[in-house]
Amino acid sequence: MPYSSTPKAQSWLGQALATLSGSVYTLLAWRLALAFLMYTLCRVLFYFYNSDVLAIEGGAEMLRIFRGGLRFDAAGIFYVNLLVILLHILPIKQRSSKLYQSIITWIYWICNLPALVANIADIAYYRFTLRRTAMAVFSEFSNESPWQFVRFVFDYWPLTLVALILIVVWVYLYQRVNFIPRSIQRRPLLYYSVQSLLLLATAFLVVVGIRGFELVNGHPMNMSTATLYTAQPHQAAMVQNTPYSLIRTIGKPGLEEKHYFSDEEARALFDPVRRANPAAPYYGQFKGRNVVIIIWEGLSREWVGCLNPDLPDYKGYTPFLDSLITQAGAYAGMQGFAGGSVSMDAMPSILASLPKPGVSFVSSPYSNNTIGSIAIELKKEGYYSAFFHNAANGSMSFDALANQLGYDSYWGMDEYGNRADWDGNWGIWDEEFLQFMVRTMSRFREPFLATEFTISSHHPWLIPERYQNILPEGQIPMQRAIAYTDMALRRFFEAAKQQHWYDNTLFIITADHSVTGYLEEYKNTLGLFRVPIIFFDPSGWMSGGIDHETIMQQADIFPTLMGLMGINRPIISYGHNIFDPTSDHFAVSAIGGAYQLIWQGYALQYNGQEVKGLYHIAQDPRLKHNLKDKHPEIVKRLLPKLQAYIQDFSARMIHNRLTDINPPNN
């Protein structure tokens, strides 16, 4: 950085910048102001890139978001620049030296440029997670090669270009102002006295800024404070910034124990202790049958043609899955919902009926809690269990989680043993790995439980070269990757039909989570969690076709299987038996720091402190009309159910009582 002791410009702008050079405090203000400018520009870019998903309506909503954003930016910028601020305000002679100022400059860029890059990266990443990146991401991908993420720089090259432009502009503006030292020799006592007072005043302002300028109730802001500035919870990510999110989640991914009701009142509203109902349809009819669960990466309901009957001439990208759903013995839910928004949320939800505890279970402080699962329960019935995952062993800690869930064996890239079928990114192509799964299962003793987690329909959504001119391209790259996995699943079933165990097997197909796609109908907090939940019985015992009415969620699969297998031991489950008409069918999804309850025809959104939204699903499927103020009686009916759910879940999770059928606080 150039360093000079005289103003550099004679224009009015140059004179103004030269004025800033005369005081270390105005110089600090200039440098922090540049950071505020960059964070604001990132927020503008965040909106334009994700406007279809954010669905912000009107200038008033936008202004409220930007006003809240200033609070979060102040906190984030002060966090990132704590050392820079301290070096500016220390009342020492050395801060006037060229070396000292050079050190400040280096620290400034070392701290701020990664923060800018993180903000830019989340502009693209938000569409997959609906939240800002938190520290949990480092444990989520701790076993992945960092080189896998280098291609993001090229896949999202417009954002990479924007980041480079912002860096150049930032450096240019930074260099327009240089510190001009003043003599402090004549009146050192006055100088040090004034500078010490300024140090204290600045420190006070920094602390206040980090707390979100909250001086009234004494409570500093947190991540959920962002929902105070939004109409819908998923918009909170635009209020926040990534540096703040990362810093505030260091070592703090835990839950806050809630006490909305007495223990007895909470249990009356929601009790997670489940026993299979012998009077429910299909009870015990699948006892002793094999179970194969396919967790399909990114299988949004949007991609499945027959689950979108309201879209004329829409065929989707899963022709095989469509054909499977129409066969005898198939049952598919139209109103299925995922509990979370990333892959790590899926296994606990689907296999253990365990919702997301703030962050993904594997990344949470509760990851060592004792949990139940379908694998554990079926083992008591003499089942052998195996978990399959195409990726490298250790990827996203799925092998460790499979072991914790009670699976007897894990089959990944190491067990597959042929690197020639590696896709170059995540693991073995779905087609080859699913064939490997068929061959491997044919060696298992029966009955068995087998679960597969696919990978090919994950960014960067590549397909084998041999299918480039065969599979449909679609409007976005993911659609072709979905079509590839659909074709791989067709080949899987073709091979499975030739095996001795096929007719004695119940297949379940669902997604790990939904992904923001192409259709406008899905770009809301309903569509962002809609996933298929499909049961297929080759023997034809099960029937029902497409269920248009029943609300169901990933957490329902565990208790549903308990009923189908005729196992009436009590379990802890945050879902219900899908086929039990006496069950209170609902779905809960985690949206950042908030929850969404789908129940009795409504979507209720609640951040743990206040209701953010109420929407009538049938009349307003795109969630355009917030009814929370118009229908307080409906809020009063729905909210206690969700609060009791949260209260029970937080207590059991915090106190490690996820398998205790007794009340959590007894």
XYZ file of C-alpha atoms in Angstrom:
666
model
C 0.000 0.000 0.000
C 1.382 3.446 -0.840
C 2.285 5.503 2.226
C 2.624 9.268 2.241
C 2.607 12.170 4.658
C 0.758 14.676 2.415
C -2.652 14.702 0.741
C -2.573 13.043 -2.671
C -5.386 14.836 -4.478
C -6.410 18.435 -5.014
C -10.000 17.783 -6.115
C -12.871 18.079 -3.647
C -12.887 14.303 -3.345
C -9.149 14.275 -2.803
C -9.483 16.960 -0.135
C -12.188 14.945 1.595
C -10.074 11.820 1.570
C -7.073 13.802 2.781
C -9.157 14.982 5.733
C -9.744 11.359 6.690
C -5.997 10.832 6.668
C -5.514 13.229 9.540
C -6.959 11.057 12.297
C -6.517 7.401 13.090
C -10.175 7.256 14.125
C -11.508 8.688 10.889
C -9.145 6.325 9.082
C -10.643 3.418 11.043
C -14.138 4.631 10.253
C -13.267 4.741 6.561
C -11.922 1.198 6.566
C -14.939 -0.150 8.434
C -17.273 1.824 6.161
C -15.738 0.045 3.178
C -16.536 -3.270 4.839
C -20.138 -2.130 5.376
C -20.325 -1.202 1.703
C -19.118 -4.641 0.615
C -21.504 -6.486 2.949
C -24.383 -4.396 1.630
C -23.432 -5.126 -1.971
C -23.293 -8.826 -1.080
C -26.821 -8.567 0.314
C -27.998 -6.932 -2.910
C -26.397 -9.746 -4.909
C -27.902 -12.295 -2.520
C -31.333 -10.945 -3.340
C -30.947 -10.821 -7.110
C -29.487 -14.326 -7.262
C -32.143 -15.841 -4.997
C -35.140 -13.549 -5.515
C -37.311 -16.398 -6.810
C -36.773 -18.408 -3.623
C -36.851 -15.485 -1.196
C -40.205 -14.240 -2.567
C -39.898 -10.803 -0.950
C -42.955 -8.731 -1.762
C -42.808 -4.968 -1.810
C -40.381 -2.240 -0.890
C -41.445 -2.195 2.753
C -40.369 -5.805 3.257
C -37.084 -5.119 1.484
C -36.319 -2.051 3.604
C -37.044 -3.977 6.779
C -34.625 -6.709 5.713
C -31.876 -4.227 4.906
C -32.461 -2.426 8.203
C -32.028 -5.677 10.085
C -29.063 -6.468 7.865
C -27.228 -3.390 9.132
C -27.426 -4.756 12.684
C -26.016 -8.102 11.618
C -23.385 -6.466 9.420
C -22.209 -4.295 12.290
C -21.830 -7.349 14.496
C -20.144 -9.389 11.775
C -17.755 -6.618 10.766
C -16.796 -5.825 14.351
C -16.186 -9.520 15.058
C -13.988 -9.904 11.983
C -12.095 -6.667 12.626
C -11.567 -6.840 16.385
C -7.784 -6.950 16.048
C -7.801 -4.240 13.367
C -9.877 -1.973 15.612
C -7.654 -2.610 18.615
C -4.492 -1.759 16.669
C -6.077 1.492 15.484
C -7.126 2.716 18.912
C -4.171 1.707 21.088
C -2.682 5.047 22.244
C 0.917 4.245 21.409
C 3.514 6.137 19.417
C 4.228 3.214 17.100
C 0.853 3.405 15.370
C 2.133 6.419 13.415
C 4.926 4.432 11.842
C 4.861 3.088 8.325
C 5.579 -0.448 9.545
C 2.717 -0.370 12.061
C 0.249 0.822 9.423
C 1.497 -1.830 7.019
C 0.848 -4.495 9.641
C -2.696 -3.172 10.116
C -3.234 -3.340 6.376
C -2.098 -6.941 6.144
C -4.279 -7.974 9.077
C -7.217 -6.067 7.587
C -7.054 -8.037 4.334
C -6.302 -11.369 6.006
C -9.433 -10.953 8.116
C -11.789 -9.339 5.621
C -11.147 -11.031 2.292
C -12.093 -14.536 3.534
C -15.215 -12.972 5.051
C -16.141 -11.486 1.679
C -15.522 -14.790 -0.086
C -17.725 -16.582 2.478
C -20.517 -14.091 1.857
C -20.238 -14.563 -1.900
C -20.153 -18.355 -1.614
C -23.365 -18.388 0.418
C -25.145 -16.537 -2.367
C -25.044 -19.794 -4.323
C -25.082 -22.245 -1.410
C -28.265 -20.791 0.103
C -30.427 -22.370 -2.594
C -29.442 -25.802 -1.290
C -29.711 -25.200 2.477
C -32.064 -22.197 2.952
C -29.748 -20.851 5.633
C -26.378 -19.238 6.142
C -23.397 -21.510 6.441
C -22.543 -22.340 10.053
C -19.531 -23.976 11.663
C -21.249 -27.347 11.335
C -20.301 -27.326 7.643
C -16.693 -28.117 8.576
C -17.666 -31.304 10.375
C -20.246 -32.135 7.723
C -17.569 -32.233 5.020
C -14.572 -32.974 7.224
C -13.875 -36.233 5.419
C -14.168 -34.806 1.912
C -11.227 -33.646 -0.157
C -11.134 -29.827 -0.245
C -10.251 -30.068 -3.939
C -13.808 -31.226 -4.625
C -15.021 -27.736 -3.858
C -12.586 -25.995 -6.203
C -14.933 -26.611 -9.110
C -17.487 -24.301 -7.437
C -15.170 -21.480 -8.522
C -15.711 -22.519 -12.132
C -19.312 -23.771 -11.940
C -20.389 -20.438 -10.467
C -17.961 -18.326 -12.445
C -20.226 -15.226 -12.539
C -20.062 -15.062 -8.743
C -16.323 -15.697 -8.839
C -15.983 -12.774 -11.256
C -18.121 -10.563 -9.012
C -15.954 -11.471 -6.025
C -12.799 -10.486 -7.911
C -14.351 -7.187 -8.998
C -15.436 -6.373 -5.431
C -11.951 -7.152 -4.129
C -10.340 -4.863 -6.709
C -12.780 -2.034 -5.904
C -12.280 -2.546 -2.175
C -8.484 -2.423 -2.442
C -8.654 0.644 -4.672
C -10.875 2.573 -2.251
C -8.799 1.449 0.723
C -5.661 2.898 -0.839
C -7.257 6.293 -1.416
C -6.740 7.167 2.244
C -3.415 6.881 4.053
C -2.568 7.861 7.588
C -0.720 11.151 8.085
C 0.945 11.039 11.521
C 0.705 13.986 13.852
C 3.306 15.013 16.404
C 2.464 14.057 19.980
C 5.628 15.341 21.648
C 4.440 18.772 22.780
C 1.470 17.772 24.981
C 1.762 14.015 25.580
C -0.381 14.031 28.769
C -3.340 15.594 27.003
C -2.824 13.310 24.026
C -2.794 10.097 26.064
C -5.738 11.218 28.178
C -7.899 11.981 25.140
C -6.811 8.862 23.304
C -7.602 6.668 26.311
C -11.095 8.127 26.513
C -11.544 7.564 22.787
C -10.341 3.977 23.221
C -12.970 3.340 25.897
C -15.697 4.988 23.841
C -14.780 2.956 20.758
C -14.638 -0.268 22.752
C -18.109 0.481 24.129
C -19.483 1.079 20.633
C -17.930 -2.141 19.372
C -19.466 -4.171 22.184
C -22.837 -2.551 21.593
C -22.547 -3.237 17.868
C -21.684 -6.893 18.420
C -24.748 -7.184 20.654
C -26.877 -5.824 17.824
C -27.282 -2.360 19.393
C -29.588 -4.000 21.923
C -29.569 -1.783 25.010
C -33.167 -2.035 26.148
C -33.741 -5.581 27.390
C -30.111 -6.484 27.969
C -30.195 -9.550 25.704
C -27.794 -9.592 22.735
C -29.187 -10.559 19.363
C -28.674 -14.057 18.006
C -29.248 -15.844 14.722
C -33.012 -16.070 15.241
C -33.244 -12.288 15.702
C -33.129 -12.058 11.915
C -36.671 -13.436 11.679
C -37.945 -10.231 13.306
C -37.209 -8.484 10.015
C -38.750 -11.014 7.642
C -42.179 -12.113 6.511
C -41.102 -15.773 6.249
C -38.395 -17.620 8.210
C -36.336 -18.695 5.195
C -35.765 -15.006 4.353
C -33.705 -14.642 7.541
C -30.570 -15.677 5.651
C -30.733 -12.432 3.676
C -30.739 -10.425 6.901
C -27.749 -12.319 8.269
C -24.230 -12.510 6.887
C -21.963 -15.538 6.729
C -19.062 -14.274 8.903
C -21.500 -13.580 11.739
C -23.124 -16.992 11.284
C -19.780 -18.792 11.377
C -18.502 -16.916 14.419
C -21.720 -17.188 16.437
C -21.956 -20.944 15.881
C -18.435 -21.740 17.089
C -19.041 -24.309 19.799
C -22.675 -23.208 20.121
C -24.882 -25.468 18.028
C -26.945 -26.629 21.001
C -30.625 -26.365 21.771
C -32.326 -24.120 24.294
C -34.606 -26.076 26.575
C -38.153 -24.752 26.255
C -40.871 -24.682 28.912
C -44.094 -23.550 27.281
C -46.304 -25.850 29.393
C -46.227 -28.081 32.412
C -45.008 -31.610 31.658
C -48.546 -33.002 31.849
C -49.964 -30.313 29.554
C -47.162 -30.859 27.029
C -47.728 -34.633 26.928
C -51.446 -34.103 26.394
C -50.663 -31.979 23.353
C -47.821 -34.112 21.982
C -46.383 -37.402 23.194
C -43.604 -39.060 21.141
C -44.078 -42.500 22.699
C -45.462 -44.683 19.884
C -46.964 -48.154 19.868
C -48.132 -49.724 16.625
C -51.913 -49.888 16.355
C -53.048 -53.485 15.628
C -56.226 -52.109 14.065
C -54.330 -50.036 11.475
C -54.295 -51.185 7.819
C -51.484 -53.635 6.925
C -50.592 -54.209 10.576
C -48.211 -57.168 10.698
C -48.732 -58.083 7.028
C -45.055 -57.515 6.254
C -43.677 -59.353 9.271
C -40.485 -61.158 8.303
C -40.233 -59.437 4.910
C -36.966 -57.872 3.726
C -36.879 -54.079 3.679
C -34.904 -51.981 1.176
C -34.838 -48.212 1.707
C -33.535 -45.982 -1.087
C -32.588 -42.466 0.023
C -32.337 -40.593 -3.257
C -30.113 -37.523 -3.244
C -32.153 -34.374 -3.979
C -35.345 -36.130 -5.099
C -37.740 -33.186 -4.873
C -41.385 -33.908 -5.573
C -40.960 -31.436 -8.406
C -39.035 -33.977 -10.477
C -41.729 -36.686 -10.356
C -44.258 -36.226 -13.150
C -47.167 -38.220 -11.695
C -46.933 -36.319 -8.392
C -47.653 -33.063 -10.201
C -51.133 -33.642 -11.659
C -51.963 -29.931 -11.445
C -49.285 -29.089 -14.023
C -50.705 -29.774 -17.512
C -48.467 -31.826 -19.811
C -45.696 -31.981 -17.197
C -43.765 -35.249 -17.521
C -40.992 -34.697 -14.997
C -37.616 -36.434 -15.073
C -38.356 -39.786 -13.421
C -40.149 -41.978 -16.005
C -39.237 -45.175 -14.170
C -40.404 -43.899 -10.806
C -43.663 -42.785 -12.441
C -44.154 -46.277 -13.843
C -43.357 -47.875 -10.477
C -45.922 -45.710 -8.679
C -48.667 -46.844 -11.058
C -47.984 -50.555 -10.507
C -50.022 -52.801 -8.242
C -48.523 -52.827 -4.763
C -47.361 -49.205 -4.923
C -48.323 -46.400 -2.569
C -47.077 -42.817 -2.981
C -47.724 -39.789 -0.802
C -48.417 -36.466 -2.479
C -48.091 -34.553 0.791
C -44.642 -35.725 1.881
C -42.147 -33.411 3.570
C -38.475 -33.540 4.517
C -37.443 -32.475 7.997
C -34.244 -30.677 7.004
C -32.454 -29.201 4.028
C -29.095 -31.012 3.838
C -28.050 -34.634 3.362
C -26.895 -35.087 6.963
C -30.430 -34.422 8.206
C -31.896 -37.396 6.347
C -30.589 -40.529 8.079
C -31.674 -39.569 11.622
C -35.049 -38.389 10.334
C -35.830 -41.374 8.090
C -34.230 -44.185 10.074
C -34.634 -42.951 13.672
C -37.632 -40.601 13.400
C -35.359 -37.946 14.839
C -35.778 -34.343 13.683
C -33.001 -31.856 13.233
C -31.661 -30.457 16.570
C -30.834 -26.943 15.354
C -27.896 -28.224 13.330
C -27.572 -31.649 11.747
C -27.549 -34.368 14.409
C -24.085 -35.616 13.398
C -22.651 -32.106 13.882
C -24.520 -31.315 17.087
C -23.360 -31.652 20.712
C -25.896 -34.482 20.992
C -24.356 -36.727 18.359
C -23.342 -39.277 21.009
C -26.839 -39.544 22.451
C -28.388 -42.988 22.620
C -30.979 -43.231 19.855
C -33.409 -45.803 18.569
C -33.805 -46.806 14.928
C -35.545 -49.215 12.608
C -32.279 -51.166 12.284
C -32.108 -51.656 16.048
C -35.734 -52.739 16.272
C -35.506 -55.146 13.331
C -32.313 -56.672 14.737
C -34.435 -57.780 17.694
C -36.603 -59.616 15.135
C -33.599 -61.457 13.697
C -32.815 -59.112 10.808
C -29.381 -58.541 9.315
C -28.839 -54.907 8.298
C -26.522 -53.165 5.829
C -26.018 -49.549 4.861
C -24.795 -48.678 1.348
C -23.328 -45.350 0.270
C -21.498 -44.754 -3.021
C -19.131 -42.163 -1.564
C -15.704 -42.581 0.004
C -15.825 -44.298 3.377
C -16.135 -41.650 6.049
C -17.946 -39.197 3.781
C -20.183 -36.967 5.943
C -19.607 -39.489 8.763
C -22.323 -41.730 7.309
C -20.369 -44.860 8.220
C -20.169 -43.803 11.868
C -23.829 -42.814 11.915
C -24.858 -46.123 10.328
C -23.023 -47.905 13.116
C -24.732 -45.724 15.718
C -28.102 -46.521 14.123
C -27.402 -50.219 14.628
C -26.503 -51.389 11.110
C -24.446 -54.573 11.016
C -22.325 -53.585 8.014
C -21.376 -50.609 5.879
C -20.652 -50.752 2.158
C -18.908 -47.783 0.538
C -16.243 -47.096 -2.077
C -13.696 -49.236 -0.251
C -15.968 -52.267 -0.332
C -16.945 -51.585 -3.941
C -13.260 -51.858 -4.796
C -13.139 -50.525 -8.358
C -11.920 -46.938 -8.774
C -12.578 -47.142 -12.507
C -16.254 -46.408 -11.752
C -15.486 -43.292 -9.707
C -17.394 -40.240 -10.935
C -14.407 -37.963 -10.277
C -16.173 -36.089 -7.463
C -18.203 -37.838 -4.808
C -17.966 -41.558 -5.398
C -19.150 -44.455 -7.565
C -21.752 -43.751 -10.224
C -25.283 -44.651 -9.081
C -25.829 -47.200 -11.850
C -22.765 -49.285 -11.037
C -23.170 -48.991 -7.292
C -26.829 -50.026 -7.323
C -25.869 -53.133 -9.305
C -23.205 -53.834 -6.693
C -25.884 -53.462 -4.030
C -28.096 -56.092 -5.730
C -25.221 -58.563 -5.943
C -24.225 -57.953 -2.339
C -27.755 -58.291 -0.941
C -28.116 -61.626 -2.688
C -25.445 -62.975 -0.332
C -27.243 -61.790 2.809
C -29.202 -64.102 5.012
C -32.881 -63.232 5.193
C -34.656 -61.343 6.487
C -32.526 -58.265 5.928
C -32.749 -54.488 6.041
C -30.697 -52.676 3.390
C -30.454 -48.925 2.947
C -28.831 -47.083 0.061
C -27.947 -43.374 -0.083
C -27.374 -42.330 -3.713
C -24.979 -39.565 -4.773
C -25.096 -38.842 -8.528
C -27.879 -36.232 -8.385
C -25.634 -33.990 -6.271
C -23.712 -30.954 -7.447
C -21.933 -30.842 -9.911
C -24.708 -33.075 -11.377
C -22.511 -34.995 -13.751
C -23.604 -38.049 -15.711
C -21.471 -40.700 -17.442
C -20.229 -39.692 -20.879
C -22.108 -42.550 -22.542
C -25.454 -40.941 -21.624
C -24.708 -37.383 -22.721
C -26.803 -37.676 -25.885
C -29.434 -39.967 -24.414
C -30.783 -38.381 -21.234
C -32.829 -35.159 -21.405
C -30.985 -31.962 -20.579
C -33.805 -30.061 -18.906
C -33.708 -26.394 -17.938
C -31.127 -26.849 -15.163
C -28.261 -29.367 -14.841
C -29.798 -31.198 -11.884
C -32.738 -32.423 -13.950
C -30.481 -34.521 -16.174
C -28.722 -35.957 -13.100
C -32.125 -36.904 -11.656
C -32.980 -38.620 -14.956
C -29.703 -40.551 -14.718
C -30.426 -41.831 -11.198
C -33.946 -42.734 -12.319
C -32.443 -44.824 -15.106
C -29.996 -46.377 -12.624
C -32.928 -47.264 -10.367
C -34.699 -48.900 -13.315
C -31.642 -51.107 -13.867
C -31.548 -51.825 -10.140
C -35.109 -53.147 -10.169
C -34.507 -55.101 -13.357
C -31.615 -56.876 -11.637
C -33.487 -57.251 -8.338
C -36.405 -58.998 -10.059
C -34.063 -61.822 -10.943
C -33.103 -62.413 -7.309
C -34.708 -64.936 -4.979
C -35.442 -62.286 -2.352
C -37.300 -59.800 -4.576
C -40.926 -60.885 -4.069
C -40.348 -61.073 -0.317
C -39.125 -57.469 -0.068
C -40.781 -54.157 0.737
C -39.148 -51.198 -1.011
C -39.282 -47.628 0.293
C -38.060 -44.719 -1.832
C -37.717 -41.174 -0.573
C -35.340 -38.207 -0.745
C -32.705 -36.994 1.638
C -34.028 -33.477 1.158
C -35.603 -31.298 -1.474
C -33.656 -28.888 -3.678
C -34.748 -25.588 -5.172
C -35.593 -26.444 -8.741
C -37.103 -24.753 -11.745
C -40.873 -24.607 -11.264
C -42.265 -21.519 -9.560
C -44.823 -23.686 -7.738
C -42.037 -25.042 -5.529
C -40.260 -21.817 -4.675
C -41.809 -21.325 -1.247
C -41.380 -22.890 2.173
C -43.834 -25.659 1.279
C -42.214 -26.577 -2.010
C -38.723 -26.321 -0.569
C -39.446 -29.351 1.645
C -41.754 -31.438 -0.558
C -40.358 -34.904 -1.203
C -41.887 -38.184 -2.424
C -42.478 -40.965 0.094
C -43.116 -44.203 -1.811
C -43.790 -47.784 -0.683
C -43.628 -50.608 -3.213
C -44.624 -54.203 -2.523
C -43.838 -56.524 -5.475
C -46.238 -59.145 -4.094
C -49.131 -56.700 -4.490
C -50.426 -56.834 -0.909
C -50.178 -53.078 -0.561
C -52.444 -50.923 -2.662
C -53.685 -47.377 -2.702
C -51.930 -45.654 -5.583
C -51.309 -41.957 -4.964
C -52.487 -40.567 -1.628
C -53.399 -36.928 -2.210
C -54.513 -36.103 1.319
C -52.417 -37.626 4.113
C -49.724 -35.316 5.484
C -46.548 -37.330 5.955
C -42.896 -36.705 6.715
C -39.598 -38.544 6.746
C -39.972 -39.137 10.486
C -43.085 -41.246 9.754
C -41.131 -44.048 8.058
C -39.771 -45.616 11.264
C -43.143 -45.910 13.089
C -44.845 -46.951 9.838
C -42.448 -49.868 9.453
C -43.049 -50.857 13.071
C -46.729 -51.180 12.228
C -46.193 -53.020 8.957
C -43.920 -55.506 10.732
C -46.404 -55.974 13.553
C -43.939 -54.821 16.209
C -45.794 -53.091 19.031
C -42.873 -52.346 21.336
C -42.963 -48.671 22.385
C -40.522 -46.374 20.629
C -39.740 -42.670 20.716
C -40.799 -41.187 17.396
C -41.496 -37.675 16.184
C -43.633 -39.085 13.399
C -46.654 -41.370 13.032
C -47.717 -44.513 11.172
C -48.722 -43.214 7.764
C -51.386 -45.913 7.367
C -52.980 -45.453 10.788
C -56.162 -43.366 10.378
C -56.263 -42.688 14.119
C -52.842 -40.969 14.026
C -52.563 -37.211 14.122
C -50.771 -36.710 10.804
C -48.588 -33.620 10.567
C -45.132 -32.583 9.351
C -42.488 -30.385 10.948
C -39.573 -28.921 9.008
C -36.610 -26.874 10.237
C -36.133 -23.555 8.421
C -32.927 -22.008 9.685
C -33.666 -21.158 13.307
C -37.429 -21.570 12.894
C -39.966 -24.389 12.513
C -42.778 -24.982 10.064
C -45.763 -27.104 11.103
C -48.019 -28.550 8.393
C -51.254 -29.591 10.094
C -55.012 -29.386 9.618
C -54.675 -27.728 6.223
C -52.406 -24.915 7.389
C -48.723 -24.046 7.445
C -47.654 -22.406 10.700
C -44.219 -20.801 10.949
C -42.740 -20.167 14.397
C -39.275 -19.108 15.511
C -39.585 -20.329 19.099
C -40.718 -16.954 20.370
C -43.339 -15.639 17.990
C -45.483 -16.802 15.099
C -44.112 -15.530 11.811
C -46.728 -16.855 9.428
C -49.988 -18.758 8.974
C -51.073 -19.909 5.518
C -54.033 -21.875 4.186
C -52.384 -24.495 2.009
C -55.247 -25.402 -0.346
C -56.306 -21.802 -0.984
C -52.792 -20.352 -0.984
C -50.286 -23.061 -2.061
C -47.576 -20.490 -2.815
C -47.906 -18.911 0.649
C -48.596 -15.391 -0.531
C -51.192 -14.389 2.076
C -50.162 -14.386 5.717
C -53.226 -15.010 7.909
C -51.636 -14.896 11.354
C -53.270 -11.571 12.237
C -56.581 -12.318 10.508
C -57.155 -15.688 12.167
C -55.708 -15.655 15.688
C -58.109 -18.447 16.669
C -56.391 -20.802 14.193
C -52.968 -19.790 15.481
C -54.220 -20.498 18.994
C -55.293 -23.987 17.890
C -52.105 -24.930 16.017
C -49.355 -23.254 18.027
C -49.620 -25.353 21.229
C -49.066 -28.538 19.210
C -45.796 -27.192 17.800
C -44.683 -25.751 21.133
C -45.290 -29.074 22.899
C -43.348 -30.831 20.116
C -40.403 -28.447 20.561
C -40.542 -28.696 24.357
C -40.433 -32.484 24.364
C -37.748 -32.691 21.698
C -35.431 -30.162 23.362
C -35.759 -31.848 26.766
C -35.101 -35.346 25.428
C -32.197 -34.226 23.269
C -30.478 -32.143 25.944
C -30.863 -34.805 28.657
C -30.081 -37.777 26.391
C -33.474 -39.434 26.808
C -34.286 -40.254 23.191
C -34.990 -43.889 24.003
C -36.703 -43.343 27.353
C -40.422 -44.066 27.063
C -40.982 -42.342 30.394
C -41.665 -38.589 30.422
C -38.400 -36.621 29.967
C -38.592 -34.799 33.277
C -39.812 -37.631 35.517
